[in-house]
mmCIF file with all atom_site columns, C-alpha atoms in Angstrom:
data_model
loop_
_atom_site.group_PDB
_atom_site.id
_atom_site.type_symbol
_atom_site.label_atom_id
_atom_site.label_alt_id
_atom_site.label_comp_id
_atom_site.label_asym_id
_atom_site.label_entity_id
_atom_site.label_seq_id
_atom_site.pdbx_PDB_ins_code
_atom_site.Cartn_x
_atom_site.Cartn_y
_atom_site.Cartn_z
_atom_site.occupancy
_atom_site.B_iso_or_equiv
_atom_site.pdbx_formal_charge
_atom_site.auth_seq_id
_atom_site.auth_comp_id
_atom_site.auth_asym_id
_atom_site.auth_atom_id
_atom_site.pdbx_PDB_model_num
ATOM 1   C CA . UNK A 1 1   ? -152.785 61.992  -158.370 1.00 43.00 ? 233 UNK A CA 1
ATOM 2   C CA . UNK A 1 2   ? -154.743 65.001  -159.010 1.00 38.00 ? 234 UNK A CA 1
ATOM 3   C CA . UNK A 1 3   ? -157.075 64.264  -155.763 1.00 37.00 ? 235 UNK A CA 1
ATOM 4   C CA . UNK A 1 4   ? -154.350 63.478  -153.633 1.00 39.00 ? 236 UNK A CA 1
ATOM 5   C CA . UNK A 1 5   ? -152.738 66.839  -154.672 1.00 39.00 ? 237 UNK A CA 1
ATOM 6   C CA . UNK A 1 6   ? -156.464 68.842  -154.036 1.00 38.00 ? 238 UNK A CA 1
ATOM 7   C CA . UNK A 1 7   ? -156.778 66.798  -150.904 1.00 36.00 ? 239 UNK A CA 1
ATOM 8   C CA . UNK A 1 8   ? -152.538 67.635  -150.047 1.00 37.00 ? 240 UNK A CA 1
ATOM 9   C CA . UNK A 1 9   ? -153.934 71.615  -150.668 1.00 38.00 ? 241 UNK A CA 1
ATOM 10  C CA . UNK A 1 10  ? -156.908 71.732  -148.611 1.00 36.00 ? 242 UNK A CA 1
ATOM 11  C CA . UNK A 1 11  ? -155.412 70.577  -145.891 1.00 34.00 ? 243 UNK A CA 1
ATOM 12  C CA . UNK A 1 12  ? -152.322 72.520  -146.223 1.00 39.00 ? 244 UNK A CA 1
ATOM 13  C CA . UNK A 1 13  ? -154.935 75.930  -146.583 1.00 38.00 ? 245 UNK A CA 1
ATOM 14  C CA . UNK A 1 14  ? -156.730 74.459  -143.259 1.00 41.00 ? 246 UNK A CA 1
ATOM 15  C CA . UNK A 1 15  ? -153.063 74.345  -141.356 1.00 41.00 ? 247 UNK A CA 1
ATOM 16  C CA . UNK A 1 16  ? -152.541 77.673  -142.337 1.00 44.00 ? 248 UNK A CA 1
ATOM 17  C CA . UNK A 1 17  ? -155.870 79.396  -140.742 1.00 46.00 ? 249 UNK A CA 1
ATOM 18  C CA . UNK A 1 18  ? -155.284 77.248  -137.697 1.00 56.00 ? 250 UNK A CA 1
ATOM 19  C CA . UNK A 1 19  ? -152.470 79.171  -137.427 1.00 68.00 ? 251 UNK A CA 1
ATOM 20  C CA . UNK A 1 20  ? -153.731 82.521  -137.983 1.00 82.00 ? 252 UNK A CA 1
ATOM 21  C CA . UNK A 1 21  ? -156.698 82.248  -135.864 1.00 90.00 ? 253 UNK A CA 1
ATOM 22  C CA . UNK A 1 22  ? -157.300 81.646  -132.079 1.00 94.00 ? 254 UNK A CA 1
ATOM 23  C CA . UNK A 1 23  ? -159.757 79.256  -131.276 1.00 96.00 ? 255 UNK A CA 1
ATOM 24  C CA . UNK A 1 24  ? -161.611 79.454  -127.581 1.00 97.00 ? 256 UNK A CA 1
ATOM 25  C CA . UNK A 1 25  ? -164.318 77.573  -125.783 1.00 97.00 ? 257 UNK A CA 1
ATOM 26  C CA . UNK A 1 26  ? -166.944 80.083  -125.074 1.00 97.00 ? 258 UNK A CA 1
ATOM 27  C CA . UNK A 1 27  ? -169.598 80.145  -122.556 1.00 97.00 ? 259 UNK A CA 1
ATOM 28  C CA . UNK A 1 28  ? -171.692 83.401  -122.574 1.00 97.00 ? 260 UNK A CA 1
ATOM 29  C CA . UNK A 1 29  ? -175.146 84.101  -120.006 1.00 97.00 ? 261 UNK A CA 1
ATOM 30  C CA . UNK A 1 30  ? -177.403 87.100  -120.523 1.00 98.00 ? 262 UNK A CA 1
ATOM 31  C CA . UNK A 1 31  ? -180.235 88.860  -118.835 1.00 97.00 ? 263 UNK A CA 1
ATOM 32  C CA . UNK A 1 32  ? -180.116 92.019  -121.432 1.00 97.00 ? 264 UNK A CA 1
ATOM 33  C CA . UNK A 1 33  ? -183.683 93.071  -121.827 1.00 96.00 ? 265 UNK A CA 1
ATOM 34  C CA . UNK A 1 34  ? -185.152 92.284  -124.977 1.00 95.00 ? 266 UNK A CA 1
ATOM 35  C CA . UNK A 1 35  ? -185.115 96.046  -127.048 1.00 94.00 ? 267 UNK A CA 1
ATOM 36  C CA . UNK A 1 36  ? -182.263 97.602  -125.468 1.00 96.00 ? 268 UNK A CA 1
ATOM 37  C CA . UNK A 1 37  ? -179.870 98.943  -127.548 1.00 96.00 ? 269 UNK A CA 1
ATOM 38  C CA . UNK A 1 38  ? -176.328 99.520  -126.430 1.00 97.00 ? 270 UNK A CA 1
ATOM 39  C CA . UNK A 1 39  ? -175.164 102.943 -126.211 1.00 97.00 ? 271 UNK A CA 1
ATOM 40  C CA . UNK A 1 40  ? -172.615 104.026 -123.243 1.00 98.00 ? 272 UNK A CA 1
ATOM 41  C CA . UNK A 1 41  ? -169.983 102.190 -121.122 1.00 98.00 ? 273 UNK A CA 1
ATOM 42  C CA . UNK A 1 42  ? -167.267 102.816 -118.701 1.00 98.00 ? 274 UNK A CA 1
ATOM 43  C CA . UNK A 1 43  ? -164.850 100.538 -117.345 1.00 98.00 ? 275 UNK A CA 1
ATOM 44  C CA . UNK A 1 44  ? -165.454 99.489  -114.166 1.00 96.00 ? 276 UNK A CA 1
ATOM 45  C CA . UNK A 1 45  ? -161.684 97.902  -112.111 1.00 95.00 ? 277 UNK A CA 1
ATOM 46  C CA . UNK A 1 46  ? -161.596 95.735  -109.125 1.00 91.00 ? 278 UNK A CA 1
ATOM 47  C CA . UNK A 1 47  ? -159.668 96.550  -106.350 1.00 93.00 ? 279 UNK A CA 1
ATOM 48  C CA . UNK A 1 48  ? -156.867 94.255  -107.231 1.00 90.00 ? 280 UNK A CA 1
ATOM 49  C CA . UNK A 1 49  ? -157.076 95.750  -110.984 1.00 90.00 ? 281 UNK A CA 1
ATOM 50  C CA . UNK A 1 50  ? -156.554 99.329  -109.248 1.00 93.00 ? 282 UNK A CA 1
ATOM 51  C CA . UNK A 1 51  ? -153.423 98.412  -107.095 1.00 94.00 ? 283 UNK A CA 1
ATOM 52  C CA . UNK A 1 52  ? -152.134 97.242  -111.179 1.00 91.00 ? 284 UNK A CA 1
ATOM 53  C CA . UNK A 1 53  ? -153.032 100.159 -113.510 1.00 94.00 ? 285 UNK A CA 1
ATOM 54  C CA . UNK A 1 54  ? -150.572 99.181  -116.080 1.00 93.00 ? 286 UNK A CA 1
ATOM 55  C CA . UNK A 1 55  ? -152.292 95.587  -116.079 1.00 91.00 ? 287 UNK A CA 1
ATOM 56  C CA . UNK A 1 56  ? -155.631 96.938  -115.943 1.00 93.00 ? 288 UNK A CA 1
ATOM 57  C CA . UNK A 1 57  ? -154.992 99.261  -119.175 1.00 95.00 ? 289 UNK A CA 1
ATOM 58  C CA . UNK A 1 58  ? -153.753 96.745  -120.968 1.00 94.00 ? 290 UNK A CA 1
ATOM 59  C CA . UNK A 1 59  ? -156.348 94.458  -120.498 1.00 94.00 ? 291 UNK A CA 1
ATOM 60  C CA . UNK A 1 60  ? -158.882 97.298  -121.230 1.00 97.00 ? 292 UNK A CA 1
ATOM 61  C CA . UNK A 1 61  ? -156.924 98.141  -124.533 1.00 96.00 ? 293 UNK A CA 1
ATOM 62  C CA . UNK A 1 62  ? -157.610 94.600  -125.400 1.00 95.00 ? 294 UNK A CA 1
ATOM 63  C CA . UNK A 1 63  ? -161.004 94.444  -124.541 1.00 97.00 ? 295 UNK A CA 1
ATOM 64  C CA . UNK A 1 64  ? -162.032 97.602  -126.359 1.00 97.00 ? 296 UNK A CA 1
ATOM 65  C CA . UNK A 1 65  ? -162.491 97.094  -130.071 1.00 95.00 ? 297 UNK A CA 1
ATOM 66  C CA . UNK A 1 66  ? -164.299 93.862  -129.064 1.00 97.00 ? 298 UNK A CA 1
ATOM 67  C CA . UNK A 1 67  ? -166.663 95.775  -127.146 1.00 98.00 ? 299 UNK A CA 1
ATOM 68  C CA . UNK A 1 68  ? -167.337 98.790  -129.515 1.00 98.00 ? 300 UNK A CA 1
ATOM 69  C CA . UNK A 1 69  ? -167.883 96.585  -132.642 1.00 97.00 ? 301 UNK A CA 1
ATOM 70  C CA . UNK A 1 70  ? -171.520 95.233  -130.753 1.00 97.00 ? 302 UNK A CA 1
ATOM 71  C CA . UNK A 1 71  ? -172.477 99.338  -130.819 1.00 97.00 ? 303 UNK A CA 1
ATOM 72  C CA . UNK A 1 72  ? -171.280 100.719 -127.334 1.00 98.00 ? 304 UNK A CA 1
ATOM 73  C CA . UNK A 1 73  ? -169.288 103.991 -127.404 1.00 98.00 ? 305 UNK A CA 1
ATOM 74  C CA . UNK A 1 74  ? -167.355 105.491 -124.254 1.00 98.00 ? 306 UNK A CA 1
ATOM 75  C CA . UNK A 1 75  ? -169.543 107.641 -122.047 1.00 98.00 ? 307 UNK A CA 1
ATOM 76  C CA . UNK A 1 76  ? -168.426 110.872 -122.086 1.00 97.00 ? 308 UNK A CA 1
ATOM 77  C CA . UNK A 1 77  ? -166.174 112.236 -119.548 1.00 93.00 ? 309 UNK A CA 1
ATOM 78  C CA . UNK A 1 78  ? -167.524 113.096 -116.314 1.00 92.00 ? 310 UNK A CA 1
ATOM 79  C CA . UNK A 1 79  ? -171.052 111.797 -118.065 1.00 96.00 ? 311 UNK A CA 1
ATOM 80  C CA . UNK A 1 80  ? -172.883 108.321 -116.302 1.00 96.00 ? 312 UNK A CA 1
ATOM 81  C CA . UNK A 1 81  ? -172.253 105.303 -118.543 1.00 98.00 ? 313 UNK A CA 1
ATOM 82  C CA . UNK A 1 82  ? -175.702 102.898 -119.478 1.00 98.00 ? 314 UNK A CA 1
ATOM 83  C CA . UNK A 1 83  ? -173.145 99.969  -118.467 1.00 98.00 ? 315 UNK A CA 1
ATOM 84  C CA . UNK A 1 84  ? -169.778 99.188  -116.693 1.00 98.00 ? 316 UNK A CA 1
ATOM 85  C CA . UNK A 1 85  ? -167.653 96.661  -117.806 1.00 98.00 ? 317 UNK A CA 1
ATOM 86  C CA . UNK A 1 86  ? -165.346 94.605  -115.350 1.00 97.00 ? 318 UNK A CA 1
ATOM 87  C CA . UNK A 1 87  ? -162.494 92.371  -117.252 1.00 96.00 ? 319 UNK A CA 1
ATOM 88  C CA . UNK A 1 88  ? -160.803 89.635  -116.084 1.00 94.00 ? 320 UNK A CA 1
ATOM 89  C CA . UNK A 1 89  ? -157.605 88.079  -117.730 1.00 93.00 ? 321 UNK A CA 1
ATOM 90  C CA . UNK A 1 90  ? -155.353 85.106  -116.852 1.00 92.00 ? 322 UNK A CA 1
ATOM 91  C CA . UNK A 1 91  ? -152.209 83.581  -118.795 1.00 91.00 ? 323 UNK A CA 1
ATOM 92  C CA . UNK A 1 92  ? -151.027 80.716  -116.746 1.00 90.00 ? 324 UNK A CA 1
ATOM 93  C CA . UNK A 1 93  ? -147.439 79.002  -118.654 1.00 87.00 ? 325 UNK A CA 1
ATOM 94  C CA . UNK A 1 94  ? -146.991 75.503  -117.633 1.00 77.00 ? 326 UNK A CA 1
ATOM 95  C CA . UNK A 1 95  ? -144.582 72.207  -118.943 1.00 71.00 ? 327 UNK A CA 1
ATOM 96  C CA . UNK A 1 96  ? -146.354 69.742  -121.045 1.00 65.00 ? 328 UNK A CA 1
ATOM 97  C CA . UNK A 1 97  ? -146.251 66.231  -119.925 1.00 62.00 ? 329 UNK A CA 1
ATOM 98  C CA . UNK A 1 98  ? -143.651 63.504  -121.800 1.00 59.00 ? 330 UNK A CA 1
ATOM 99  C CA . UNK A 1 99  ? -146.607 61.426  -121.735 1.00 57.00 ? 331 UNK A CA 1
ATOM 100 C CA . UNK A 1 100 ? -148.649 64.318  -123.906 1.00 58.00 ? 332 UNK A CA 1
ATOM 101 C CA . UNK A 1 101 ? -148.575 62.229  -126.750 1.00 56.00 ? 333 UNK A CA 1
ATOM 102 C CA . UNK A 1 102 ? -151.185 63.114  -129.463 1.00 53.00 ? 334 UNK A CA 1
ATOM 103 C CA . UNK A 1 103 ? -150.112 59.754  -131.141 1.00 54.00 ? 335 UNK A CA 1
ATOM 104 C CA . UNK A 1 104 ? -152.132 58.091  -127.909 1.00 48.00 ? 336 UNK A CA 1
ATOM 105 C CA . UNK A 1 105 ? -155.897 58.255  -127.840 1.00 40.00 ? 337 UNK A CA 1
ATOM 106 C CA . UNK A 1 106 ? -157.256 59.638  -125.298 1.00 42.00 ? 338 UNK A CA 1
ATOM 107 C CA . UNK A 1 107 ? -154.129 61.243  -123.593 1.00 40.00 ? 339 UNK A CA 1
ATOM 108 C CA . UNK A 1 108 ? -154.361 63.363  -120.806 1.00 39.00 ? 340 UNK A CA 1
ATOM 109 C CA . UNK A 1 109 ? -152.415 65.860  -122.495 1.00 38.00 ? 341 UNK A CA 1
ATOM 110 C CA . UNK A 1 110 ? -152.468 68.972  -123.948 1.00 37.00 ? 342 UNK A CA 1
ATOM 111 C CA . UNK A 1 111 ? -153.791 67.536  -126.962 1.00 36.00 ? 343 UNK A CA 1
ATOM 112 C CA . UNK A 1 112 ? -156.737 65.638  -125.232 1.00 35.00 ? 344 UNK A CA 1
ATOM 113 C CA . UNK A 1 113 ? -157.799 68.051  -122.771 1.00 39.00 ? 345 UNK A CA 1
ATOM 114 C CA . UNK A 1 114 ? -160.842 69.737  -122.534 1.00 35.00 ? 346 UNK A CA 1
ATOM 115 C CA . UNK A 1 115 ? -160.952 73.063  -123.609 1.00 33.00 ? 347 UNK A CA 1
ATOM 116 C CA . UNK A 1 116 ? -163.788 73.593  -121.080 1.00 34.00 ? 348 UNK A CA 1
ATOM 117 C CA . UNK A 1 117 ? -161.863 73.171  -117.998 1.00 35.00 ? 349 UNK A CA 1
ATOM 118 C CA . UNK A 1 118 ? -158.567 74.320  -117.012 1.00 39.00 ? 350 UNK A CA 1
ATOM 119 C CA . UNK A 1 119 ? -155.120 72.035  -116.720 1.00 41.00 ? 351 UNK A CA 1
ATOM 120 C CA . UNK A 1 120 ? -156.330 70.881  -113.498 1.00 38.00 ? 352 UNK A CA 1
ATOM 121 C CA . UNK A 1 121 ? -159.857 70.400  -113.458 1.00 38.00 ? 353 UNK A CA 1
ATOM 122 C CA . UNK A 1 122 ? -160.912 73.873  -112.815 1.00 39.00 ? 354 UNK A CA 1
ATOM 123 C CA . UNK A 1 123 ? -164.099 75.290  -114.251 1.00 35.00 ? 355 UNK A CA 1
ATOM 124 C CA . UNK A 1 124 ? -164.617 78.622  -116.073 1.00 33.00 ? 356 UNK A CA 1
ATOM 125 C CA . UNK A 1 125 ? -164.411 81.577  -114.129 1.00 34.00 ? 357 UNK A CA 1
ATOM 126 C CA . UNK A 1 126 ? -161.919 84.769  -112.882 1.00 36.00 ? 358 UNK A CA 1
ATOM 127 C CA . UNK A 1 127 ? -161.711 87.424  -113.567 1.00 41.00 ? 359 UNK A CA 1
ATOM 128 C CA . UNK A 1 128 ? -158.641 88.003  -111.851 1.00 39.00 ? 360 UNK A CA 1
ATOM 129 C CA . UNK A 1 129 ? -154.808 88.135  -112.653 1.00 37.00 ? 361 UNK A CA 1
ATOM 130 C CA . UNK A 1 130 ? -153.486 84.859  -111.912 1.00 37.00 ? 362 UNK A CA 1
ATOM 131 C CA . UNK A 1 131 ? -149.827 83.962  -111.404 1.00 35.00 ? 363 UNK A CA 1
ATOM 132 C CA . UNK A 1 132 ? -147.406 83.143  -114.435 1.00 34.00 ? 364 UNK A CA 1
ATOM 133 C CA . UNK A 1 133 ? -148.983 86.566  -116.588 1.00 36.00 ? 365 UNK A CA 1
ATOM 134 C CA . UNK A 1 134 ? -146.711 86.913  -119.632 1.00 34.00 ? 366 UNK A CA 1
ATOM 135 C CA . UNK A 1 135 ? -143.885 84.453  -118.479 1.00 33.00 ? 367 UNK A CA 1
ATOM 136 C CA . UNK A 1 136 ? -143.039 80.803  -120.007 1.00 34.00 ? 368 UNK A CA 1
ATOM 137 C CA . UNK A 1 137 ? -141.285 77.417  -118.771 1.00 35.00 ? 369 UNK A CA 1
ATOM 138 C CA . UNK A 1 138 ? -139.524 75.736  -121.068 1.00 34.00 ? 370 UNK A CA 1
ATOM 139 C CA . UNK A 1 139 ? -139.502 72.143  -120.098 1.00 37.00 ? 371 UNK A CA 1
ATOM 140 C CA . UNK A 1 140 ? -137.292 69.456  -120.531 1.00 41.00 ? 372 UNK A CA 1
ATOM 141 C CA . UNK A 1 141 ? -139.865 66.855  -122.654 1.00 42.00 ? 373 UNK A CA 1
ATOM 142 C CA . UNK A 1 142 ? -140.453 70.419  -124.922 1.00 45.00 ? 374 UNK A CA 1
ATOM 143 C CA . UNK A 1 143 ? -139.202 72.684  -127.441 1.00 53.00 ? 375 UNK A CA 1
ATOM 144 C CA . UNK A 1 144 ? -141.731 75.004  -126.700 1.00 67.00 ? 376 UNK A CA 1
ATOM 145 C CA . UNK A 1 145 ? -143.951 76.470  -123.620 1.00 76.00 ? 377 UNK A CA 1
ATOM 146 C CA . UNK A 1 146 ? -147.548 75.723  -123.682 1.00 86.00 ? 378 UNK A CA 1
ATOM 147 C CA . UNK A 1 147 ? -149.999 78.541  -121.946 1.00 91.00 ? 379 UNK A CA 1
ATOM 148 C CA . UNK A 1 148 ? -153.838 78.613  -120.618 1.00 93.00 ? 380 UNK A CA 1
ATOM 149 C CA . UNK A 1 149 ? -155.218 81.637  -121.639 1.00 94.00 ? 381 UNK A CA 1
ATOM 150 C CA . UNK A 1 150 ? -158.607 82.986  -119.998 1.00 95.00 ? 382 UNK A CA 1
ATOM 151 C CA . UNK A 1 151 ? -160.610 86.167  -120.506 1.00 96.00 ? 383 UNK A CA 1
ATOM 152 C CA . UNK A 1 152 ? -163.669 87.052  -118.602 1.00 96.00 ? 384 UNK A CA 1
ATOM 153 C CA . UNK A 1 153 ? -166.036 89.951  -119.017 1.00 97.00 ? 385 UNK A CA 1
ATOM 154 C CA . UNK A 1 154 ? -169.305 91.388  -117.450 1.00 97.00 ? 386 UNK A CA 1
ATOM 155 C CA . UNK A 1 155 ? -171.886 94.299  -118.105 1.00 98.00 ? 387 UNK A CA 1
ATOM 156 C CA . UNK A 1 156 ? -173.646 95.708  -115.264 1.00 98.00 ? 388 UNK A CA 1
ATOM 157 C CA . UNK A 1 157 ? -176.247 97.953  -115.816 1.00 98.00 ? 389 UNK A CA 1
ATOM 158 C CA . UNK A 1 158 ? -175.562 101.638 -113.822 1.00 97.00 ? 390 UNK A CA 1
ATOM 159 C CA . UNK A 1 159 ? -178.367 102.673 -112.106 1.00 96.00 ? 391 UNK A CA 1
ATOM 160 C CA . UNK A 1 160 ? -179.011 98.869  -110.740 1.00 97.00 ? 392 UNK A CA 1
ATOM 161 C CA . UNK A 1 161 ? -175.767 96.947  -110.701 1.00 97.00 ? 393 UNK A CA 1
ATOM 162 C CA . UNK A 1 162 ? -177.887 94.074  -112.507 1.00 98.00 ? 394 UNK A CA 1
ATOM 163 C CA . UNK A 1 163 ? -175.350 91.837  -114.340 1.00 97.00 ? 395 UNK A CA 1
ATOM 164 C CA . UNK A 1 164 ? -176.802 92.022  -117.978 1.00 98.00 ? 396 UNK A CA 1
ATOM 165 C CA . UNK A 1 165 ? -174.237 89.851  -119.643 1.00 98.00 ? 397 UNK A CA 1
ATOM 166 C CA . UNK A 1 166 ? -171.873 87.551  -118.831 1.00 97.00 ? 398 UNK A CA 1
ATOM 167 C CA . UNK A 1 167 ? -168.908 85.569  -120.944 1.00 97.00 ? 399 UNK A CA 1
ATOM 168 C CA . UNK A 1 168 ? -166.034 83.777  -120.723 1.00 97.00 ? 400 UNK A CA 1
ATOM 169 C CA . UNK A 1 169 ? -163.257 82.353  -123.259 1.00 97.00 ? 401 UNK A CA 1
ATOM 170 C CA . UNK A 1 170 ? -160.587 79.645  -122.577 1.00 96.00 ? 402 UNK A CA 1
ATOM 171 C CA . UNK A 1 171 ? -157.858 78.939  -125.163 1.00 95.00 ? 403 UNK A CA 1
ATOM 172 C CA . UNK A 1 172 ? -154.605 76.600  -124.985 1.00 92.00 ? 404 UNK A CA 1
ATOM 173 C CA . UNK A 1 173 ? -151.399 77.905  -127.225 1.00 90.00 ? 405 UNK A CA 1
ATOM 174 C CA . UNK A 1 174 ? -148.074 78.571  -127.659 1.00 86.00 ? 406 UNK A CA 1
ATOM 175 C CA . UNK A 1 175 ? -148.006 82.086  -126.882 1.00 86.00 ? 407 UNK A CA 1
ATOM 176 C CA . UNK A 1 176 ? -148.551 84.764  -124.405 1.00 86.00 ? 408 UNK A CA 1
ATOM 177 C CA . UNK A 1 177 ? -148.798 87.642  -126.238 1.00 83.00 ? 409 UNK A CA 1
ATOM 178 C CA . UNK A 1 178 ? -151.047 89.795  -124.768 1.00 85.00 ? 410 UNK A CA 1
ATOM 179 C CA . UNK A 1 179 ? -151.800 91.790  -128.229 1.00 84.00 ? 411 UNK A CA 1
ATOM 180 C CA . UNK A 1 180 ? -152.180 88.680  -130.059 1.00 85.00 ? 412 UNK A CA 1
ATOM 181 C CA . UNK A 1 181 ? -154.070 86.868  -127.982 1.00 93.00 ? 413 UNK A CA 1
ATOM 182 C CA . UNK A 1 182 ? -156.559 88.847  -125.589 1.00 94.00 ? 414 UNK A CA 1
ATOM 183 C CA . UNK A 1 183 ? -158.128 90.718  -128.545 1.00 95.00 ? 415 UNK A CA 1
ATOM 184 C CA . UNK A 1 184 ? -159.476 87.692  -130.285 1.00 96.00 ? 416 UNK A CA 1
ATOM 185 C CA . UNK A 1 185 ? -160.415 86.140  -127.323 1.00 96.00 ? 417 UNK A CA 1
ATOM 186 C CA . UNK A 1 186 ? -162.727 88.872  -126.049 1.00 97.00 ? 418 UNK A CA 1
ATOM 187 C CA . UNK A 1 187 ? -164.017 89.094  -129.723 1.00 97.00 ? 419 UNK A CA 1
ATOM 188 C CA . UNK A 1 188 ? -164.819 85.585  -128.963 1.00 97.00 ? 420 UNK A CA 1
ATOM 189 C CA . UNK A 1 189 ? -166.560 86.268  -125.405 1.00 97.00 ? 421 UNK A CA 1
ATOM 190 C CA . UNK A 1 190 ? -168.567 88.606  -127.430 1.00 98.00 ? 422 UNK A CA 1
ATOM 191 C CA . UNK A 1 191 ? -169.409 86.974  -130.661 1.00 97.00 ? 423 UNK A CA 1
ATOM 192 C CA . UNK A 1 192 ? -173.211 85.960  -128.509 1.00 97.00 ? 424 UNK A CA 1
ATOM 193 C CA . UNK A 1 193 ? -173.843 89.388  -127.333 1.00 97.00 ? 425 UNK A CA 1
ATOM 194 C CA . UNK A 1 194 ? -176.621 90.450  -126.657 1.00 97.00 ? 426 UNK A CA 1
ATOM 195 C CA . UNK A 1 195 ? -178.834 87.473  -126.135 1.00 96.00 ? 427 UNK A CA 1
ATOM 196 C CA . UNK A 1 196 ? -176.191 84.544  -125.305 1.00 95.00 ? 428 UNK A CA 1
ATOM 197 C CA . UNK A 1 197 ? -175.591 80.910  -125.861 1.00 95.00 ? 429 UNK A CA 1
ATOM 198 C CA . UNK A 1 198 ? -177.960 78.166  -125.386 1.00 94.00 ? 430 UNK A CA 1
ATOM 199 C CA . UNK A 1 199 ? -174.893 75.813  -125.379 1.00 95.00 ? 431 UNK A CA 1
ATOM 200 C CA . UNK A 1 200 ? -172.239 75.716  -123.035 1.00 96.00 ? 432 UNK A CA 1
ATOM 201 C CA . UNK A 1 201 ? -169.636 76.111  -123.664 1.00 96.00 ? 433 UNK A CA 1
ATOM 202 C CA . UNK A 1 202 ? -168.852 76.603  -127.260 1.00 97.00 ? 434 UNK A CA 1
ATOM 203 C CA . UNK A 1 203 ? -166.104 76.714  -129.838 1.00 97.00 ? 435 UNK A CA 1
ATOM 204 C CA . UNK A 1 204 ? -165.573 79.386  -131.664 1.00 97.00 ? 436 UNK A CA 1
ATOM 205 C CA . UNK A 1 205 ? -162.556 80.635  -133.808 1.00 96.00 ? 437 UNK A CA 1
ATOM 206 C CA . UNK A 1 206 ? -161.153 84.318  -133.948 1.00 96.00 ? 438 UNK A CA 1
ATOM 207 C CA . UNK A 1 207 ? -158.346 85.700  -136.690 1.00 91.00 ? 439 UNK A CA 1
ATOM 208 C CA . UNK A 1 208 ? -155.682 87.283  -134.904 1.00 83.00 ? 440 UNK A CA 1
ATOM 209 C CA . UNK A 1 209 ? -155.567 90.699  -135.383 1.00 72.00 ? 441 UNK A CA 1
ATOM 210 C CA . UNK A 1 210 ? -153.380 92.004  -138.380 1.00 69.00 ? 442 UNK A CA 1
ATOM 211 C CA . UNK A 1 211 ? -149.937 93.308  -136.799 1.00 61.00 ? 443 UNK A CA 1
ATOM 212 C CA . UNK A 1 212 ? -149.596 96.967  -137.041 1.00 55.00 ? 444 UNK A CA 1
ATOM 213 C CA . UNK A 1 213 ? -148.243 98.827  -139.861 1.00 54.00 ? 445 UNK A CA 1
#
């Protein structure tokens, strides 16, 4: 009785980090020169990003802590940056299949699905804003809306516009929140900096960050 109640613990302890934690698929590619330290960065928006400013910010807002916790520091106003940084973000809702049944091995649900490659097939990449960005579908087979989350993110270096470093993180969940979500994600996309992964792609698993006060 006493194991099963350890063994009825541990994996209640287990359920609860799932649960405070976002887990991604990470695939991460670098060229940063062996010796370089980072120091400056700007932001760098696409086109698209600059017709959405609000979007843009708030991806940047999510982005940022990730980025200054591997050393980088804003370049100084009206001062050149060492790097620029282009983002890319994507929430995507979509209905889970009746036939999503975890029960079944080998489903073709959301259960079974790769993490490496999106609901249809698609391989890693954006960055972009893709359709469905903060919105759910609630389905009739489900009580609750199931979302593809992507974030993308790449380091230039100024003077060249050599891509130094390149990553990407794809997630599956039940919500969209863009400040519970993104943050731990690009964490994620950065967790290999500077030198990258030899293995593609990767799991790795991000706390949420703590609500504010």
């Amino acid at each position: 009785m006493k194991t099963s109640a350890a063994l009825l613990a541990a994996v209640a302890l287990c359920g609860c980090a799932s649960l405070n934690s976002i887990v991604s698929d990470v695939s991460s590619y670098s060229h940063w020169p062996a010796g370089r330290a980072a120091s400056t960065y700007a932001f760098e928006r696409l086109p698209s990003q600059q017709a959405n400013p609000q979007h843009a910010q708030m991806l940047e807002d999510a982005a940022r802590l990730a980025i200054e916790a591997t050393g980088f520091v804003p370049a100084a106003e009206g001062a050149a940056p060492d790097v620029t940084v282009q983002l890319g973000a994507r929430i995507t809702a979509y209905e889970p299949s009746p036939f999503d049944d975890p029960f079944w091995y080998g489903g073709a649900g959301y259960w079974h699905r790769p993490f490496a490659y999106g609901r249809y097939g698609r391989p890693y990449w954006g960055p972009y804003w893709g359709p469905g960005w903060g919105y759910g579908a609630w389905g009739p087979y489900s009580s609750f809306p199931v979302y593809e989350r992507e974030v993308a993110i790449l380091f230039r270096d100024k003077r060249s516009g050599e891509p130094l470093y390149e990553a990407r993180a794809l997630s599956e969940g039940n919500t969209s929140s863009v400040a519970d979500v993104l943050p731990a994600m690009f964490v994620a996309a950065m967790r290999d900096f500077p030198g990258g992964s030899p293995t593609n792609p990767h799991r790795v698993a991000v706390e949420k960050p703590a609500p504010p006060q």
